Amino acid sequence: MSKLLYPSAFEELIASFRTLPGIGSKSAERMAYQILEMDEEAVSRFASSLLKVKNEIKHCQICGLMSDTDTCNICNSNIRDESLVCVVQSSKDVFALEKSEGYNGLYHVLNGVISTVNGKSVDELNLDSLVERVNEGKIKEVILATNPTVEGEVTALYISELLKDKEVIVTRLAYGLPVGAHLDYADELTLNRALQGRRKISNK
Ligand SMILES: [Zn+2]
């Protein structure tokens, strides 16, 4: 008896869903069935929203945060503390920190961390522009808020070395966060505490 296979288009859709984080084969199948049941207009809206995200969202030219304009709302704001810059791994960390409402400085989004596992090298991170921003002289403190994972720590250490001779104080978040945790999973209170208790890692 030959095994019944899904039509190839359906199989392809399942495979696409499976590339998303946290989606296993059962969930991917359920999602594909759901798409099959949707009317054409709804599917078309869904598909175009995927493309729109890819085509319209870019990185802020100053800080690297995702934005649909050349420079983001935070960099454009005139009520933020320009002497503080918080360095994070990804845009989602900025949104998590903004929700905590305990921070009013600027950000710098690396869009990655140094990793030997998936081969991200230093050159691929948004680092040159951080050094440029520091060189401009307005920034007094750089808060390193990469995740408390091995890669996050290695990256924080690398940046603190990079800024060693610059006229800035470099601090690291005081993680009441569990080791290995991710910033965007932390609750607002924990994030606020981490910010308040940040410790100095440069000797200025
Ligand atoms: Zn920006």
XYZ file of C-alpha atoms in Angstrom, residues 24 49 53 82 110 128 137 147-148 178-179 194:
12
model
C 6.760 22.084 15.299
C 1.453 41.688 5.055
C 7.142 43.760 6.491
C 21.168 61.842 24.695
C 23.490 45.346 17.228
C 31.144 50.731 13.670
C 31.079 63.067 22.248
C 21.379 38.878 27.022
C 23.065 37.080 29.964
C 18.388 34.275 35.299
C 21.544 33.270 33.427
C 18.321 45.391 35.998
